[in-house]
CSV table of N, CA and C in Angstrom, one decimal:
chain,number,residue,atom,x,y,z
W,1,MET,N,-70.7,190.5,204.0
W,1,MET,CA,-69.7,190.0,204.9
W,1,MET,C,-69.8,188.5,204.7
W,2,ALA,N,-68.6,187.9,204.5
W,2,ALA,CA,-68.4,186.5,204.2
W,2,ALA,C,-68.6,185.6,205.4
W,3,ASP,N,-69.2,184.5,205.3
W,3,ASP,CA,-69.5,183.5,206.3
W,3,ASP,C,-68.1,182.9,206.6
W,4,SER,N,-67.5,182.9,207.8
W,4,SER,CA,-66.3,182.3,208.0
W,4,SER,C,-66.4,180.9,208.3
W,5,SER,N,-67.6,180.4,208.4
W,5,SER,CA,-67.8,179.0,208.8
W,5,SER,C,-67.7,178.1,207.4
W,6,VAL,N,-67.9,178.7,206.3
W,6,VAL,CA,-67.8,178.0,205.0
W,6,VAL,C,-66.5,177.5,204.7
W,7,ARG,N,-66.1,176.3,204.4
W,7,ARG,CA,-64.9,175.8,204.1
W,7,ARG,C,-64.9,175.2,202.6
W,8,TYR,N,-64.0,175.7,202.0
W,8,TYR,CA,-63.9,175.1,200.6
W,8,TYR,C,-62.8,174.0,200.6
W,9,ARG,N,-63.1,172.9,199.8
W,9,ARG,CA,-62.1,171.9,199.6
W,9,ARG,C,-61.2,172.2,198.5
W,10,PRO,N,-59.9,172.0,198.7
W,10,PRO,CA,-59.0,172.2,197.6
W,10,PRO,C,-59.3,171.3,196.4
W,11,ILE,N,-58.9,171.7,195.2
W,11,ILE,CA,-59.2,170.9,194.1
W,11,ILE,C,-58.7,169.5,194.1
W,12,ALA,N,-57.5,169.4,194.7
W,12,ALA,CA,-56.9,168.1,194.8
W,12,ALA,C,-57.8,167.2,195.7
W,13,ASP,N,-58.3,167.6,196.8
W,13,ASP,CA,-59.2,166.8,197.7
W,13,ASP,C,-60.5,166.5,196.9
W,14,ALA,N,-61.0,167.4,196.3
W,14,ALA,CA,-62.3,167.1,195.4
W,14,ALA,C,-62.0,166.0,194.4
W,15,HIS,N,-60.9,166.1,193.7
W,15,HIS,CA,-60.6,165.1,192.8
W,15,HIS,C,-60.4,163.7,193.5
W,16,GLU,N,-59.8,163.7,194.7
W,16,GLU,CA,-59.5,162.5,195.4
W,16,GLU,C,-60.9,161.9,195.8
W,17,SER,N,-61.9,162.7,196.2
W,17,SER,CA,-63.2,162.3,196.6
W,17,SER,C,-63.9,161.7,195.4
W,18,LEU,N,-63.7,162.1,194.2
W,18,LEU,CA,-64.3,161.5,193.0
W,18,LEU,C,-63.7,160.2,192.8
W,19,LEU,N,-62.4,160.1,192.9
W,19,LEU,CA,-61.7,158.8,192.7
W,19,LEU,C,-62.2,157.8,193.7
W,20,ASN,N,-62.3,158.2,194.9
W,20,ASN,CA,-62.9,157.3,195.9
W,20,ASN,C,-64.4,156.8,195.6
W,21,MET,N,-65.2,157.8,195.2
W,21,MET,CA,-66.5,157.5,194.7
W,21,MET,C,-66.5,156.3,193.6
W,22,ASN,N,-65.6,156.5,192.7
W,22,ASN,CA,-65.6,155.6,191.6
W,22,ASN,C,-65.0,154.2,192.0
W,23,ASN,N,-64.3,154.2,193.1
W,23,ASN,CA,-63.8,152.9,193.7
W,23,ASN,C,-64.6,152.2,194.6
W,24,ARG,N,-65.8,152.8,195.1
W,24,ARG,CA,-66.6,152.2,196.0
W,24,ARG,C,-67.3,150.9,195.4
W,25,VAL,N,-67.7,150.0,196.1
W,25,VAL,CA,-68.5,148.8,195.7
W,25,VAL,C,-69.7,149.2,195.1
W,26,ARG,N,-70.0,148.7,193.8
W,26,ARG,CA,-71.3,149.0,193.3
W,26,ARG,C,-71.9,147.5,193.0
W,27,TYR,N,-73.2,147.6,193.2
W,27,TYR,CA,-74.0,146.5,192.9
W,27,TYR,C,-74.9,146.7,191.8
W,28,LEU,N,-74.5,145.9,190.6
W,28,LEU,CA,-75.2,146.0,189.4
W,28,LEU,C,-75.9,144.8,189.0
W,29,ILE,N,-77.0,145.0,188.1
W,29,ILE,CA,-77.6,143.9,187.5
W,29,ILE,C,-77.7,144.2,186.0
W,30,VAL,N,-77.2,143.2,185.2
W,30,VAL,CA,-77.3,143.2,183.8
W,30,VAL,C,-78.7,142.7,183.5
W,31,ASP,N,-79.4,143.5,182.8
W,31,ASP,CA,-80.8,143.2,182.6
W,31,ASP,C,-81.2,143.6,181.2
W,32,GLY,N,-81.9,142.9,180.4
W,32,GLY,CA,-82.3,143.2,178.9
W,32,GLY,C,-83.7,143.8,178.9
W,33,ASN,N,-84.3,144.2,180.0
W,33,ASN,CA,-85.6,144.6,180.1
W,33,ASN,C,-85.9,145.8,179.0
W,34,LEU,N,-87.0,145.7,178.4
W,34,LEU,CA,-87.3,146.5,177.3
W,34,LEU,C,-87.1,148.0,177.5
W,35,SER,N,-87.4,148.6,178.7
W,35,SER,CA,-87.3,150.0,178.8
W,35,SER,C,-85.9,150.5,179.3
W,36,GLY,N,-85.0,149.5,179.5
W,36,GLY,CA,-83.7,149.8,180.2
W,36,GLY,C,-82.5,150.1,179.3
W,37,THR,N,-81.3,150.2,180.0
W,37,THR,CA,-80.1,150.5,179.2
W,37,THR,C,-79.2,149.2,179.1
W,38,GLY,N,-79.6,148.1,179.9
W,38,GLY,CA,-78.9,146.9,179.9
W,38,GLY,C,-78.2,146.8,181.2
W,39,VAL,N,-78.0,147.9,182.0
W,39,VAL,CA,-77.4,147.7,183.4
W,39,VAL,C,-78.1,148.6,184.3
W,40,ARG,N,-78.6,148.1,185.4
W,40,ARG,CA,-79.2,148.8,186.4
W,40,ARG,C,-78.5,148.7,187.8
W,41,ASN,N,-78.9,149.7,188.6
W,41,ASN,CA,-78.2,149.8,190.1
W,41,ASN,C,-79.1,148.8,190.9
W,42,ALA,N,-78.4,147.9,191.5
W,42,ALA,CA,-79.3,146.9,192.2
W,42,ALA,C,-79.8,147.4,193.6
W,43,VAL,N,-79.1,148.4,194.1
W,43,VAL,CA,-79.4,148.9,195.5
W,43,VAL,C,-80.3,150.0,195.4
W,44,GLU,N,-80.1,151.1,194.5
W,44,GLU,CA,-80.8,152.4,194.5
W,44,GLU,C,-81.9,152.3,193.3
W,45,GLY,N,-81.8,151.1,192.5
W,45,GLY,CA,-82.7,151.1,191.4
W,45,GLY,C,-82.3,152.1,190.3
W,46,GLY,N,-83.0,152.1,189.2
W,46,GLY,CA,-82.7,152.9,188.1
W,46,GLY,C,-81.7,152.3,187.2
W,47,TRP,N,-81.8,152.8,185.9
W,47,TRP,CA,-80.9,152.4,184.8
W,47,TRP,C,-79.7,153.2,184.9
W,48,LEU,N,-78.5,152.6,184.4
W,48,LEU,CA,-77.3,153.3,184.4
W,48,LEU,C,-76.8,153.5,183.0
W,49,THR,N,-76.3,154.7,182.6
W,49,THR,CA,-75.8,154.9,181.4
W,49,THR,C,-74.3,154.6,181.3
W,50,ALA,N,-73.8,154.5,180.1
W,50,ALA,CA,-72.4,154.2,179.9
W,50,ALA,C,-71.4,155.2,180.6
W,51,PRO,N,-71.7,156.4,180.5
W,51,PRO,CA,-70.8,157.4,181.2
W,51,PRO,C,-70.8,157.2,182.7
W,52,ALA,N,-72.0,156.9,183.2
W,52,ALA,CA,-72.1,156.8,184.7
W,52,ALA,C,-71.3,155.5,185.1
W,53,LEU,N,-71.2,154.4,184.2
W,53,LEU,CA,-70.5,153.3,184.6
W,53,LEU,C,-69.0,153.5,184.5
W,54,GLY,N,-68.6,154.3,183.5
W,54,GLY,CA,-67.1,154.4,183.3
W,54,GLY,C,-66.5,153.1,182.7
W,55,ILE,N,-67.2,152.5,181.8
W,55,ILE,CA,-66.6,151.3,181.1
W,55,ILE,C,-66.1,151.7,179.7
W,56,SER,N,-65.4,150.7,179.1
W,56,SER,CA,-64.8,150.9,177.8
W,56,SER,C,-65.8,151.0,176.7
W,57,GLU,N,-65.5,151.6,175.6
W,57,GLU,CA,-66.4,151.8,174.6
W,57,GLU,C,-66.8,150.5,173.9
W,58,ARG,N,-65.8,149.6,173.9
W,58,ARG,CA,-66.1,148.3,173.4
W,58,ARG,C,-67.2,147.6,174.1
W,59,LEU,N,-67.1,147.6,175.5
W,59,LEU,CA,-68.1,147.0,176.3
W,59,LEU,C,-69.5,147.7,176.2
W,60,VAL,N,-69.5,149.0,176.0
W,60,VAL,CA,-70.6,149.9,175.9
W,60,VAL,C,-71.4,149.4,174.6
W,61,ASP,N,-70.6,149.2,173.5
W,61,ASP,CA,-71.1,148.6,172.3
W,61,ASP,C,-71.7,147.3,172.3
W,62,GLU,N,-71.0,146.4,173.1
W,62,GLU,CA,-71.5,145.0,173.3
W,62,GLU,C,-72.8,145.0,174.1
W,63,ILE,N,-72.9,145.8,175.1
W,63,ILE,CA,-74.2,145.8,175.9
W,63,ILE,C,-75.3,146.5,175.1
W,64,SER,N,-75.0,147.5,174.3
W,64,SER,CA,-76.0,148.0,173.5
W,64,SER,C,-76.6,147.1,172.4
W,65,GLU,N,-75.6,146.3,171.7
W,65,GLU,CA,-76.1,145.2,170.7
W,65,GLU,C,-76.9,144.2,171.4
W,66,TRP,N,-76.5,143.7,172.5
W,66,TRP,CA,-77.2,142.7,173.2
W,66,TRP,C,-78.6,143.2,173.6
W,67,GLN,N,-78.6,144.4,174.1
W,67,GLN,CA,-80.0,145.1,174.4
W,67,GLN,C,-80.9,145.2,173.3
W,68,LYS,N,-80.4,145.5,172.1
W,68,LYS,CA,-81.2,145.5,170.8
W,68,LYS,C,-81.7,144.0,170.5
W,69,ARG,N,-80.9,143.1,170.7
W,69,ARG,CA,-81.3,141.7,170.4
W,69,ARG,C,-82.4,141.3,171.4
W,70,TYR,N,-82.2,141.7,172.6
W,70,TYR,CA,-83.1,141.3,173.7
W,70,TYR,C,-84.4,141.9,173.4
W,71,GLU,N,-84.5,143.2,172.8
W,71,GLU,CA,-85.6,143.9,172.6
W,71,GLU,C,-86.5,143.2,171.4
W,72,LEU,N,-85.7,142.8,170.5
W,72,LEU,CA,-86.4,142.0,169.3
W,72,LEU,C,-87.0,140.7,169.9
W,73,ALA,N,-86.3,140.0,170.7
W,73,ALA,CA,-86.8,138.7,171.3
W,73,ALA,C,-88.1,139.1,172.2
W,74,HIS,N,-88.1,140.2,172.8
W,74,HIS,CA,-89.3,140.6,173.6
W,74,HIS,C,-90.5,140.8,172.7
W,75,PHE,N,-90.3,141.4,171.5
W,75,PHE,CA,-91.4,141.7,170.6
W,75,PHE,C,-91.9,140.3,170.0
W,76,ARG,N,-91.1,139.3,170.0
W,76,ARG,CA,-91.4,138.1,169.6
W,76,ARG,C,-92.0,137.2,170.7
W,77,THR,N,-92.2,137.8,171.8
W,77,THR,CA,-92.6,137.2,173.1
W,77,THR,C,-91.9,136.1,173.6
W,78,PHE,N,-90.6,136.1,173.3
W,78,PHE,CA,-89.5,135.1,173.8
W,78,PHE,C,-90.0,133.6,173.5
W,79,THR,N,-90.7,133.5,172.3
W,79,THR,CA,-91.1,132.1,171.9
W,79,THR,C,-90.0,131.1,171.5
W,80,ASP,N,-88.9,131.8,171.1
W,80,ASP,CA,-87.7,130.9,170.6
W,80,ASP,C,-86.8,130.6,171.8
W,81,LEU,N,-86.9,129.5,172.4
W,81,LEU,CA,-86.2,129.2,173.6
W,81,LEU,C,-84.6,129.2,173.3
W,82,ASN,N,-84.2,128.7,172.2
W,82,ASN,CA,-82.8,128.8,171.8
W,82,ASN,C,-82.3,130.3,171.8
W,83,GLU,N,-83.1,131.3,171.3
W,83,GLU,CA,-82.8,132.6,171.3
W,83,GLU,C,-82.6,133.1,172.8
W,84,VAL,N,-83.6,132.7,173.6
W,84,VAL,CA,-83.5,133.1,175.0
W,84,VAL,C,-82.2,132.5,175.6
W,85,ASP,N,-81.9,131.3,175.4
W,85,ASP,CA,-80.7,130.7,176.0
W,85,ASP,C,-79.5,131.5,175.6
W,86,LYS,N,-79.4,131.8,174.2
W,86,LYS,CA,-78.3,132.5,173.6
W,86,LYS,C,-78.2,133.9,174.5
W,87,LEU,N,-79.4,134.6,174.6
W,87,LEU,CA,-79.3,136.0,175.1
W,87,LEU,C,-78.9,135.8,176.7
W,88,ASP,N,-79.4,134.8,177.3
W,88,ASP,CA,-78.9,134.7,178.7
W,88,ASP,C,-77.5,134.3,178.8
W,89,THR,N,-77.0,133.4,178.0
W,89,THR,CA,-75.5,133.2,177.9
W,89,THR,C,-74.7,134.4,177.6
W,90,ASP,N,-75.2,135.1,176.7
W,90,ASP,CA,-74.4,136.4,176.3
W,90,ASP,C,-74.5,137.4,177.5
W,91,GLY,N,-75.6,137.4,178.2
W,91,GLY,CA,-75.9,138.3,179.3
W,91,GLY,C,-74.9,138.1,180.4
W,92,LEU,N,-74.7,136.8,180.6
W,92,LEU,CA,-73.7,136.3,181.7
W,92,LEU,C,-72.4,136.6,181.4
W,93,VAL,N,-72.0,136.5,180.0
W,93,VAL,CA,-70.8,137.0,179.6
W,93,VAL,C,-70.6,138.4,179.9
W,94,LEU,N,-71.5,139.2,179.6
W,94,LEU,CA,-71.5,140.7,179.8
W,94,LEU,C,-71.2,140.9,181.3
W,95,CYS,N,-71.9,140.1,182.2
W,95,CYS,CA,-71.7,140.2,183.7
W,95,CYS,C,-70.2,140.0,184.0
W,96,GLN,N,-69.5,139.1,183.4
W,96,GLN,CA,-68.2,138.8,183.6
W,96,GLN,C,-67.3,139.9,183.1
W,97,LYS,N,-67.6,140.5,182.0
W,97,LYS,CA,-66.8,141.5,181.5
W,97,LYS,C,-66.9,142.9,182.2
W,98,LEU,N,-68.2,143.1,182.7
W,98,LEU,CA,-68.4,144.3,183.6
W,98,LEU,C,-67.6,144.1,184.9
W,99,ALA,N,-67.6,142.9,185.5
W,99,ALA,CA,-66.9,142.6,186.7
W,99,ALA,C,-65.3,142.9,186.6
W,100,GLU,N,-64.9,142.5,185.3
W,100,GLU,CA,-63.5,142.5,185.1
W,100,GLU,C,-63.1,144.0,184.9
W,101,GLU,N,-64.0,144.9,184.2
W,101,GLU,CA,-63.7,146.3,184.1
W,101,GLU,C,-63.9,147.1,185.4
W,102,LEU,N,-64.9,146.7,186.1
W,102,LEU,CA,-65.2,147.4,187.3
W,102,LEU,C,-65.0,146.5,188.4
W,103,THR,N,-63.6,146.5,188.8
W,103,THR,CA,-63.3,145.5,189.8
W,103,THR,C,-64.0,145.7,191.2
W,104,GLN,N,-64.5,146.7,191.5
W,104,GLN,CA,-65.3,147.0,192.8
W,104,GLN,C,-66.6,146.6,192.6
W,105,ALA,N,-67.1,146.2,191.5
W,105,ALA,CA,-68.6,145.9,191.2
W,105,ALA,C,-68.9,144.4,191.6
W,106,LYS,N,-70.0,144.3,192.1
W,106,LYS,CA,-70.7,143.0,192.3
W,106,LYS,C,-71.8,142.9,191.2
W,107,VAL,N,-71.8,142.0,190.3
W,107,VAL,CA,-72.6,142.1,189.1
W,107,VAL,C,-73.5,140.7,189.2
W,108,GLN,N,-74.7,140.9,189.0
W,108,GLN,CA,-75.6,139.8,188.9
W,108,GLN,C,-76.3,139.9,187.4
W,109,TYR,N,-77.0,138.9,187.1
W,109,TYR,CA,-77.9,138.9,185.8
W,109,TYR,C,-79.3,138.6,186.1
W,110,PHE,N,-80.2,139.3,185.4
W,110,PHE,CA,-81.6,139.0,185.6
W,110,PHE,C,-82.1,138.7,184.1
W,111,SER,N,-82.5,137.6,184.0
W,111,SER,CA,-83.2,137.1,182.7
W,111,SER,C,-84.6,137.6,182.7
W,112,SER,N,-84.9,138.7,181.9
W,112,SER,CA,-86.3,139.2,181.8
W,112,SER,C,-87.2,138.1,181.1
W,113,ALA,N,-86.6,137.3,180.3
W,113,ALA,CA,-87.4,136.4,179.5
W,113,ALA,C,-88.0,135.3,180.5
W,114,ARG,N,-87.1,134.9,181.4
W,114,ARG,CA,-87.5,134.0,182.4
W,114,ARG,C,-87.9,134.5,183.8
W,115,MET,N,-87.8,135.7,183.9
W,115,MET,CA,-88.2,136.5,185.2
W,115,MET,C,-87.3,135.8,186.2
W,116,GLN,N,-86.0,135.7,186.1
W,116,GLN,CA,-85.2,135.0,187.2
W,116,GLN,C,-83.9,135.6,187.3
W,117,LEU,N,-83.5,135.9,188.6
W,117,LEU,CA,-82.2,136.5,189.0
W,117,LEU,C,-81.2,135.3,188.9
W,118,ILE,N,-80.1,135.6,188.3
W,118,ILE,CA,-79.1,134.6,188.2
W,118,ILE,C,-77.7,135.3,188.8
W,119,ILE,N,-77.1,134.7,189.8
W,119,ILE,CA,-75.9,135.1,190.3
W,119,ILE,C,-74.8,134.4,189.9
W,120,PRO,N,-73.9,134.9,189.0
W,120,PRO,CA,-72.9,134.2,188.4
W,120,PRO,C,-71.8,133.7,189.4
């Protein structure tokens, strides 16, 4: 016997819910931390993957390349301050690009080399 209290949402409503979920404000931090993906959730914590972000392939590639450079600098113990400055500058540019692609996102930058949160 079927439970008459169970209500199924029409597919159109479910699709609309997904769209609304993607349009909600997200709080993100661009972070070159060694164990990360380059972008983390500022509220719930955890690293976000490119598919979860829904960003362009071009920006995915830029974040990945930046993350690799950050990793190399980490293994050199951030001794080259010019390199750290360049990574931080590039990280701030990535923040701006993320904010442009994800118009509902509030994006900050964390310099792992300096252990400092920067709000662009």
